Amino acid sequence: MRKIPLEKIRNIGIIAHIDAGKTTTSERILYYTGKTYKIGEVDEGTATMDWMVQEQERGITITAACTTCFWGDFRINIIDTPGHVDFTVEVERSLKVLDGAVVIFCAVGGVEPQSETVWRQADRYGVPRISLVNKMDRTGSNFLDVVQQIHKKLGANAAAIQLPFGHEENFRGIIDLIEKKLFVYKDESGKDIEVTQVPADLEEEVNKYHGILLERLSDADEFIMDQFVHGKEISVTQIKEAIRRATIKNKFVPVLCASSFRNKGVQLLLDAICDYLPSPVDLPAIKGIEPVSGEYEERKACDESPFCALCFKVTADPYVGKLNYLRVYSGSLTSGTYVYNAFRRSEERVTKIVQMHANRQEVISEVSTGDIAAAVGLKETKTGDTLCDESNPILIEAIRFPEPVIQQAIEPETKQDQEKLGMALHKLEEEDPSFRVTYNQETGQTIISGMGQLHLEIMIDRILREFNVEAKIGSPQVAYRETITKKIIATGKFIQQSGGHGQYGHVVIEMEPQEMPGTGITFEDKIKSGAIPREFIPSVKEGVLAAAKSGILSGYPVTDIKTTLIDGSFHEVDSSELAFKMAAGIAFSEGLKKANSILLEPIMDMEIIVPEEYMGQVIGDLNSRRAKIISLSQRLNIRMIRTNVPLAEIFNYATVLRSLTQGRASYTMEPSFYTEVPAHIAEKIATRIVATRF
């Protein structure tokens, strides 16, 4: 039986650039909502949401943590996400299932590179959001400048709904621009708040920014536009209702300010989450397809609709086994019942349902529309699978995950460790879809691939400590790719006679570069007049995809090629699926030779924050690393260098940057795109084996 009305549920994520204060804000939310009785601190390793040993040691968030709390009569399901780009997959899968987001910006750093990344991810999933400018107590903080950056850099129709009262270390309170009231914090815990009228000397500034708020809001809401143009008075209730309407439609972004570490502004953020972010019923029905017929389907967010949920995360629990995190879009699910996996076309039994509070579990008997919880007992279900009612199946679009850009070799120390290593790698690969495990046939090595050095460091640390495996680790290697530069036609024949039943397969394929980089390998069948029987076409595709796993230049995977099957022939007796698979592989390899294959390398988008006196040394070093400077900007006496640089050139760059700047500079980076490797470097790569030798 539902206890909380759907209209009172908020499913939100907290997303931001690294070190903007996401987990600190989450900890304050838990404290003020009564979920915890002591504020956890990231720097002390006591944060509730950073529960992994690796998170506590490094003071960063690695995995997205879920929790539930109550503010008034509202229930808020929160997912606290990592800020480091190596763990962007956690943000990706969280945004897929969330109804709204709080995007946190640093009042000093403003809109930083990862801020842009998470904003684009939220745009892609159409997630309504509110913004919080945090760290208002820091030296160099500038609230209005950050609001302008959100408006200009991110292209958002953003406006302040609050102003800071006091500057930097004198930040003492918040001015509400809607109600025109001043909230002053009287104690360190942030619980004693005095609400007064705005001081007379600030009335002019408050009226100015109240007008800017209405002006920006009128661009997004017709009612406010009408009232604003005709000079009619607009009530506080009307403004709040308009902000809610425009925010849910993704036409407006309200901006708040706070200092979460100093316990100022978090209660007002909670009010804004409840006032402006959507409930499950405020959003369109979830869309999908009927698995068998492929016809369009949708599920309305209500308990009476057939059950539909998405598994967005899988974790291994030492006590209960596998935990499948679910977002329920419609209907309800009771523990002990069966559920249908529409992707794998199989039925599974849910033995237990738990409500997650970071890594702690609370057993519950049922989940309903709008809930985020975890199921125990699902053996086959993986990340991105749709769970539903078998009599009313629906398949929701799966989550897309980025391709790894870095790889390392790993091998067990002893034979006893071999089985343990295999099991550990399988579990980690199941948990994290951006972590890949492959086996190199030529060198006999197991290769692990990930999103960056830190990503692989964490995974290796977990293998050694969590799974108690002794292993030898190779040096990090760049995950190069191979592609072609021109359109060609290639032929592949596989003919084998061995006295009796032989093998015969003959295919002709057209290969050309993809128009859009990042598309990968695509296969199209244009066979006419039955040159190849239909039952062999899937084998041809299978052969192409298998051949694409290893290129001809240095054995790296092949990408961004459109392959089209245009002709071929078969033998009534000797043709088989194996023969056509082999023929397709031969044709693909021949095509790579004819189409001028080239190597591609990952380019990183990097931002370096450096004191002005060290800028010359840093730029000189970047030029020696084949970097391309995109922009230079300045804030106070700090310079910001935006650059594109090959990943191969910046392994262990943190050590180099520290020595160049006496430890005063910092940088962030993320994978941006792949581009052709210069010829002289491609020659060097071609002379060595793909995987790192120990």
XYZ file of C-alpha atoms in Angstrom, residues 139-691:
553
model
C 38.405 33.600 -1.139
C 37.749 34.647 -4.743
C 34.125 33.462 -4.778
C 31.883 35.314 -7.222
C 28.249 34.181 -7.336
C 26.991 36.472 -10.107
C 29.970 35.641 -12.341
C 29.166 31.911 -12.052
C 25.498 32.610 -12.916
C 26.696 34.393 -16.072
C 28.977 31.471 -16.934
C 26.055 29.031 -16.610
C 24.047 31.294 -18.895
C 26.780 31.811 -21.515
C 29.058 28.734 -21.429
C 26.297 26.166 -20.993
C 23.664 28.012 -23.022
C 21.146 27.689 -20.190
C 18.341 30.145 -19.484
C 19.611 30.559 -15.929
C 18.839 33.217 -13.329
C 19.612 33.690 -9.648
C 16.700 33.140 -7.266
C 18.992 33.972 -4.335
C 21.835 36.389 -3.560
C 24.647 35.850 -1.025
C 24.593 38.045 2.103
C 28.201 38.791 2.937
C 31.307 38.086 0.888
C 33.947 35.336 1.106
C 34.793 34.641 4.786
C 32.030 37.067 5.814
C 29.321 35.030 4.034
C 26.609 34.962 6.708
C 23.323 34.359 4.977
C 21.161 34.263 1.869
C 18.712 36.717 0.321
C 15.648 35.112 -1.281
C 14.888 37.096 -4.466
C 11.371 35.655 -4.794
C 10.071 36.497 -1.318
C 12.624 39.313 -0.785
C 13.614 37.990 2.623
C 16.974 37.626 4.335
C 18.022 34.329 5.972
C 20.887 34.828 8.449
C 22.661 31.819 9.996
C 23.294 32.400 13.694
C 25.170 29.214 14.682
C 27.800 26.886 13.219
C 25.431 23.934 12.807
C 23.205 25.970 10.441
C 20.031 25.165 12.386
C 19.456 28.559 14.046
C 18.220 30.732 11.165
C 16.879 34.260 11.569
C 14.443 35.384 8.855
C 14.217 39.181 8.466
C 13.463 41.848 5.895
C 16.152 42.805 3.388
C 18.333 45.695 4.716
C 17.479 49.085 3.183
C 20.960 49.494 1.623
C 20.478 46.259 -0.355
C 16.911 46.892 -1.577
C 18.016 48.461 -4.859
C 20.277 45.502 -5.724
C 17.571 42.989 -4.712
C 14.980 44.758 -6.893
C 17.446 44.768 -9.813
C 18.051 41.012 -9.681
C 14.382 40.308 -8.942
C 13.665 42.087 -12.255
C 16.330 40.029 -14.073
C 14.750 36.864 -12.640
C 11.315 37.839 -13.973
C 12.807 38.813 -17.326
C 14.546 35.438 -17.759
C 11.472 33.614 -16.481
C 9.229 35.436 -18.946
C 11.313 33.930 -21.781
C 10.277 30.491 -20.528
C 6.704 30.995 -19.286
C 3.824 32.646 -21.146
C 1.912 33.665 -18.012
C 4.901 35.541 -16.562
C 5.558 37.067 -19.989
C 1.999 38.415 -20.146
C 2.103 39.789 -16.592
C 5.615 41.213 -17.037
C 4.880 42.959 -20.361
C 1.681 44.547 -19.046
C 3.325 45.677 -15.819
C 0.995 43.623 -13.621
C 2.012 42.562 -10.129
C 3.160 38.952 -9.879
C 2.679 37.167 -6.555
C 5.245 34.940 -4.845
C 3.043 31.882 -5.489
C 2.746 32.712 -9.196
C 6.532 33.115 -9.514
C 7.187 29.763 -7.798
C 4.593 27.978 -9.929
C 6.115 29.478 -13.089
C 9.650 28.462 -12.044
C 8.388 24.910 -11.481
C 6.636 24.761 -14.874
C 9.651 26.154 -16.745
C 12.184 23.979 -14.881
C 10.242 20.776 -15.590
C 10.106 21.734 -19.291
C 13.894 22.333 -19.246
C 13.360 25.965 -20.257
C 14.711 27.570 -17.088
C 17.428 26.862 -14.494
C 17.042 28.485 -11.048
C 20.415 29.208 -9.389
C 20.931 29.093 -5.624
C 23.972 29.795 -3.430
C 25.410 28.052 -0.369
C 28.425 27.063 1.643
C 27.709 23.418 2.402
C 30.905 22.940 4.409
C 29.901 25.878 6.666
C 26.306 24.542 6.905
C 24.679 27.494 5.135
C 21.993 27.256 2.438
C 21.240 23.520 2.453
C 17.728 23.801 3.929
C 16.797 26.315 1.226
C 18.196 23.885 -1.366
C 15.896 21.168 0.023
C 12.940 23.564 -0.277
C 13.907 24.253 -3.917
C 14.185 20.521 -4.699
C 10.627 19.998 -3.444
C 9.269 23.209 -5.017
C 10.824 23.093 -8.486
C 12.021 19.609 -9.475
C 9.497 17.137 -10.960
C 7.777 14.146 -9.410
C 7.380 10.961 -11.516
C 3.888 12.087 -12.629
C 5.184 15.432 -13.937
C 7.237 13.733 -16.652
C 6.133 11.992 -19.871
C 5.350 8.277 -19.761
C 8.393 6.002 -20.173
C 8.784 4.856 -23.776
C 9.913 1.518 -25.146
C 9.115 -1.235 -27.638
C 7.306 -4.563 -27.483
C 10.219 -7.089 -27.540
C 8.741 -9.470 -30.129
C 6.778 -7.247 -32.512
C 8.982 -4.149 -32.136
C 5.890 -1.960 -31.821
C 6.002 1.276 -29.824
C 4.931 0.969 -26.174
C 4.750 3.318 -23.190
C 3.996 3.061 -19.492
C 2.221 5.764 -17.529
C 3.693 6.473 -14.085
C 1.055 4.953 -11.806
C 0.690 1.879 -9.608
C -2.194 0.564 -11.715
C -0.037 0.229 -14.861
C 1.772 -3.064 -15.559
C 5.119 -3.400 -13.781
C 8.122 -1.863 -15.557
C 11.607 -1.162 -14.134
C 15.154 -0.603 -15.407
C 18.213 -2.214 -13.839
C 20.737 0.639 -13.877
C 23.461 -0.774 -11.657
C 24.796 -4.134 -10.446
C 27.035 -4.593 -7.394
C 28.498 -7.588 -5.597
C 27.567 -7.773 -1.915
C 29.649 -10.074 0.340
C 26.567 -11.159 2.338
C 23.619 -11.398 -0.078
C 25.430 -11.901 -3.392
C 24.418 -9.758 -6.354
C 22.427 -6.541 -5.856
C 20.500 -5.189 -8.859
C 19.565 -1.523 -8.468
C 16.143 -0.820 -9.991
C 14.219 2.316 -10.927
C 10.513 1.472 -11.009
C 8.630 3.390 -13.731
C 5.184 1.810 -13.289
C 3.317 -0.805 -11.306
C 4.681 -2.585 -8.238
C 6.853 -5.580 -7.360
C 6.642 -7.756 -4.246
C 9.536 -9.802 -2.870
C 9.253 -13.546 -3.458
C 7.543 -13.091 -6.853
C 8.761 -13.639 -10.415
C 9.705 -10.902 -12.865
C 10.309 -11.039 -16.641
C 13.587 -9.825 -18.171
C 12.472 -8.442 -21.551
C 16.016 -8.171 -22.944
C 17.089 -11.728 -22.132
C 13.569 -13.159 -22.546
C 13.800 -15.023 -19.251
C 11.911 -15.166 -15.975
C 13.661 -14.653 -12.636
C 12.611 -14.742 -9.001
C 13.149 -11.762 -6.698
C 13.992 -13.306 -3.319
C 14.380 -10.010 -1.441
C 13.987 -6.252 -1.963
C 16.138 -3.774 -0.035
C 16.120 0.010 0.353
C 19.713 1.236 0.070
C 21.332 3.845 2.319
C 24.825 4.008 0.784
C 26.094 0.473 1.606
C 23.509 -0.240 4.303
C 20.364 -2.210 3.483
C 16.834 -2.039 4.840
C 14.613 -4.959 3.862
C 11.253 -3.911 2.411
C 8.421 -6.051 1.102
C 7.443 -4.068 -2.006
C 8.520 -1.376 -4.458
C 6.111 0.830 -6.378
C 6.114 3.492 -9.106
C 8.838 6.084 -8.586
C 10.904 3.985 -6.169
C 14.634 3.348 -6.392
C 15.672 0.148 -4.596
C 17.768 -3.004 -5.026
C 16.636 -6.572 -5.744
C 18.348 -9.736 -4.535
C 18.150 -13.056 -6.368
C 18.378 -11.966 -10.027
C 21.042 -14.194 -11.571
C 20.960 -13.257 -15.278
C 19.927 -9.574 -15.124
C 22.643 -7.085 -16.083
C 22.984 -3.299 -16.248
C 20.547 -1.805 -18.770
C 18.071 -4.721 -18.726
C 14.328 -4.034 -18.528
C 12.267 -5.946 -15.962
C 8.525 -6.109 -16.515
C 5.296 -8.089 -16.339
C 5.534 -11.100 -18.719
C 1.955 -10.622 -19.907
C 2.705 -6.933 -20.745
C 6.359 -6.886 -21.894
C 8.218 -3.688 -22.739
C 11.855 -3.054 -23.632
C 13.288 0.335 -22.578
C 16.282 1.739 -24.469
C 19.467 0.510 -22.789
C 22.099 2.812 -21.304
C 24.994 3.762 -23.588
C 28.462 3.556 -22.100
C 31.696 5.191 -23.332
C 34.540 3.194 -24.838
C 37.686 2.653 -22.682
C 40.796 4.681 -23.608
C 43.511 3.027 -21.531
C 44.564 -0.562 -20.876
C 46.931 -2.659 -18.758
C 48.044 -6.259 -18.678
C 47.378 -8.338 -15.550
C 48.336 -11.889 -14.665
C 48.075 -13.988 -11.478
C 51.167 -14.600 -9.359
C 50.365 -18.290 -8.800
C 48.053 -20.974 -10.170
C 45.923 -20.655 -7.019
C 45.320 -16.984 -7.871
C 44.289 -17.747 -11.458
C 40.745 -18.830 -10.632
C 40.306 -16.030 -8.065
C 41.495 -13.441 -10.610
C 39.039 -14.684 -13.237
C 36.164 -14.489 -10.771
C 37.198 -10.996 -9.591
C 37.466 -9.659 -13.156
C 34.060 -11.141 -14.055
C 32.396 -9.463 -11.047
C 34.043 -6.089 -11.691
C 33.147 -6.202 -15.391
C 29.543 -6.959 -14.445
C 29.476 -4.031 -11.998
C 31.126 -1.460 -14.270
C 30.263 -1.548 -18.016
C 33.126 0.881 -18.798
C 35.629 -1.680 -17.448
C 36.474 -4.312 -20.082
C 38.426 -7.567 -19.882
C 39.919 -9.167 -23.009
C 42.410 -11.944 -23.719
C 45.262 -11.334 -26.167
C 45.795 -14.540 -28.134
C 49.228 -13.511 -29.459
C 50.843 -12.725 -26.087
C 48.666 -14.899 -23.832
C 47.930 -11.916 -21.596
C 44.722 -10.775 -19.928
C 44.120 -7.104 -20.759
C 41.966 -4.819 -18.604
C 40.685 -1.569 -20.114
C 39.157 1.499 -18.484
C 38.421 5.220 -18.694
C 41.714 6.471 -17.236
C 44.688 5.764 -14.997
C 42.723 6.391 -11.797
C 39.924 4.074 -12.965
C 42.346 1.181 -13.490
C 44.221 1.992 -10.252
C 40.991 1.640 -8.284
C 40.053 -1.596 -10.065
C 43.498 -3.117 -9.452
C 43.365 -2.011 -5.802
C 39.980 -3.747 -5.426
C 41.326 -6.928 -7.080
C 44.275 -7.049 -4.680
C 42.431 -6.086 -1.471
C 38.743 -6.843 -1.848
C 39.158 -10.132 -3.709
C 42.514 -11.021 -2.077
C 44.270 -11.834 -5.368
C 48.033 -11.665 -5.825
C 48.733 -10.361 -9.330
C 51.431 -8.792 -11.496
C 50.442 -5.587 -13.301
C 51.856 -4.207 -16.540
C 52.365 -0.515 -17.319
C 49.350 1.501 -18.571
C 48.973 1.495 -22.355
C 46.944 3.681 -24.692
C 43.900 1.999 -26.253
C 44.634 2.814 -29.898
C 42.113 2.118 -32.650
C 42.384 1.415 -36.377
C 40.180 2.662 -39.216
C 40.209 3.149 -43.008
C 40.478 6.292 -45.116
C 38.710 5.388 -48.374
C 35.840 3.389 -49.818
C 36.705 -0.017 -51.313
C 35.198 -3.364 -52.335
C 36.757 -6.521 -50.881
C 36.224 -10.184 -51.687
C 36.654 -13.125 -49.336
C 36.593 -16.820 -50.251
C 36.877 -19.772 -47.933
C 37.141 -23.065 -49.850
C 38.276 -26.276 -48.241
C 38.140 -29.801 -49.598
C 38.996 -32.645 -47.270
C 37.564 -35.695 -49.049
C 33.849 -35.809 -48.504
C 31.936 -32.841 -47.139
C 33.921 -29.624 -47.828
C 33.534 -25.948 -46.943
C 32.530 -23.144 -49.314
C 31.831 -19.510 -48.574
C 32.167 -16.482 -50.869
C 31.300 -12.886 -49.944
C 31.815 -9.461 -51.499
C 31.626 -6.518 -49.097
C 31.827 -2.776 -49.514
C 33.807 -0.931 -46.821
C 33.816 2.836 -46.252
C 34.642 5.260 -43.402
C 31.696 6.240 -41.186
C 30.368 9.767 -41.632
C 30.124 10.250 -37.852
C 33.226 9.393 -35.753
C 32.432 7.136 -32.803
C 29.768 5.161 -34.707
C 31.808 1.934 -34.601
C 31.343 -0.991 -37.014
C 27.988 -1.227 -38.761
C 26.776 -4.005 -41.072
C 24.138 -3.754 -43.807
C 22.777 -6.494 -46.035
C 22.098 -5.531 -49.681
C 22.110 -9.016 -51.197
C 19.694 -9.359 -54.106
C 18.252 -12.359 -55.948
C 19.393 -14.854 -53.305
C 23.140 -14.811 -54.091
C 23.616 -15.898 -50.465
C 20.800 -17.703 -48.602
C 19.235 -15.694 -45.766
C 20.303 -18.188 -43.106
C 23.987 -17.396 -43.777
C 23.703 -13.580 -43.511
C 24.035 -13.519 -39.663
C 27.246 -15.573 -40.018
C 28.667 -12.988 -42.428
C 27.938 -10.226 -39.907
C 29.473 -12.329 -37.141
C 32.620 -12.799 -39.230
C 32.950 -9.068 -39.890
C 32.574 -8.159 -36.207
C 35.033 -10.878 -35.160
C 37.640 -9.659 -37.689
C 37.153 -6.061 -36.462
C 38.452 -7.001 -33.010
C 42.012 -7.021 -34.337
C 43.379 -4.769 -37.097
C 46.248 -5.363 -39.501
C 48.614 -2.572 -38.379
C 49.288 -3.386 -34.729
C 46.438 -5.647 -33.699
C 44.293 -2.876 -32.206
C 40.484 -2.998 -32.578
C 39.018 -1.549 -35.765
C 36.317 1.131 -35.578
C 34.203 3.583 -37.581
C 33.703 1.452 -40.707
C 30.437 0.911 -42.555
C 30.359 -2.560 -44.126
C 27.769 -3.557 -46.711
C 27.292 -7.088 -48.036
C 26.701 -6.623 -51.774
C 27.374 -10.006 -53.404
C 28.644 -13.538 -52.995
C 27.918 -17.135 -53.892
C 27.234 -20.454 -52.201
C 27.441 -24.188 -52.764
C 24.318 -26.248 -52.187
C 26.222 -28.965 -50.322
C 29.459 -27.453 -48.983
C 28.279 -24.021 -47.785
C 27.913 -23.619 -44.022
C 27.702 -20.924 -41.367
C 31.361 -21.468 -40.490
C 32.430 -21.085 -44.129
C 30.641 -17.753 -44.524
C 31.965 -16.494 -41.183
C 35.529 -17.300 -42.300
C 34.953 -15.760 -45.756
C 33.654 -12.526 -44.182
C 36.713 -12.317 -41.910
C 39.040 -12.805 -44.916
C 37.199 -10.108 -46.889
C 37.354 -7.651 -44.003
C 41.100 -8.159 -43.484
C 41.747 -7.797 -47.227
C 39.663 -4.632 -47.226
C 41.760 -3.097 -44.443
C 44.888 -3.608 -46.592
C 43.304 -2.002 -49.672
C 41.655 0.922 -47.841
C 44.817 2.523 -46.393
C 44.304 1.694 -42.730
C 45.490 4.258 -40.191
C 45.957 4.215 -36.413
C 43.830 6.477 -34.208
C 44.751 7.732 -30.735
C 42.559 9.195 -27.958
C 42.827 12.959 -27.465
C 42.090 14.367 -24.016
C 40.374 17.672 -23.311
C 42.433 19.141 -20.467
C 42.119 22.278 -18.340
C 45.117 23.383 -16.285
C 44.783 25.980 -13.523
C 48.178 27.546 -12.936
C 49.579 30.654 -11.181
C 50.547 33.303 -13.721
C 54.297 33.140 -13.010
C 54.455 29.469 -14.082
C 52.370 29.736 -17.236
C 55.362 29.932 -19.610
C 56.933 26.713 -18.298
C 53.617 24.843 -18.431
C 52.835 25.927 -22.017
C 56.392 25.072 -23.109
C 56.017 21.584 -21.631
C 52.611 21.123 -23.294
C 54.054 22.059 -26.702
C 56.644 19.296 -26.291
C 53.747 16.859 -25.735
C 51.976 17.532 -29.061
C 49.312 19.577 -27.263
C 47.067 22.065 -29.054
C 46.187 25.116 -26.940
C 42.456 25.875 -27.297
C 42.088 28.918 -25.048
C 43.751 30.961 -22.317
C 41.716 32.794 -19.697
C 42.364 34.560 -16.433
C 40.670 34.867 -13.043
C 42.447 37.093 -10.497
C 46.126 35.989 -10.606
C 45.302 32.495 -11.864
C 45.521 31.467 -15.529
C 43.415 28.709 -17.072
C 44.833 26.796 -20.032
C 42.389 24.735 -22.115
C 44.165 22.267 -24.372
C 43.744 19.082 -26.422
C 46.584 16.629 -25.850
C 47.179 12.968 -26.832
C 46.696 10.551 -23.927
C 49.997 8.846 -24.797
C 51.875 12.051 -23.907
C 50.459 12.665 -20.423
C 50.870 9.516 -18.371
C 51.875 10.552 -14.833
C 51.412 14.218 -15.770
C 50.477 15.109 -12.178
C 54.109 14.560 -11.077
C 55.458 16.674 -13.947
C 53.017 19.524 -13.265
C 53.868 19.536 -9.557
C 57.601 19.848 -10.283
C 57.035 22.618 -12.862
C 54.874 24.733 -10.529
C 56.121 23.801 -7.017
C 52.848 21.959 -6.469
C 50.684 25.055 -7.038
C 48.911 23.997 -10.269
C 46.134 21.487 -10.835
C 44.466 19.938 -13.871
C 41.425 17.982 -14.980
C 40.948 16.048 -18.195
C 38.457 13.862 -20.021
C 38.437 11.818 -23.258
C 37.339 14.035 -26.137
C 37.834 12.320 -29.514
C 40.073 10.013 -31.566
C 42.382 11.340 -34.282
C 45.064 9.950 -36.624
C 48.426 9.119 -35.090
C 51.319 10.980 -36.813
C 53.209 8.696 -39.215
C 56.523 8.639 -37.305
C 54.781 7.647 -34.061
C 52.610 5.054 -35.839
C 55.833 3.402 -37.087
C 57.154 3.115 -33.525
C 53.872 1.625 -32.312
C 53.859 -0.900 -35.164
C 57.256 -2.260 -34.059
C 56.137 -3.320 -30.610
C 53.562 -5.863 -29.389
C 50.128 -4.557 -28.511
C 50.022 -5.646 -24.909
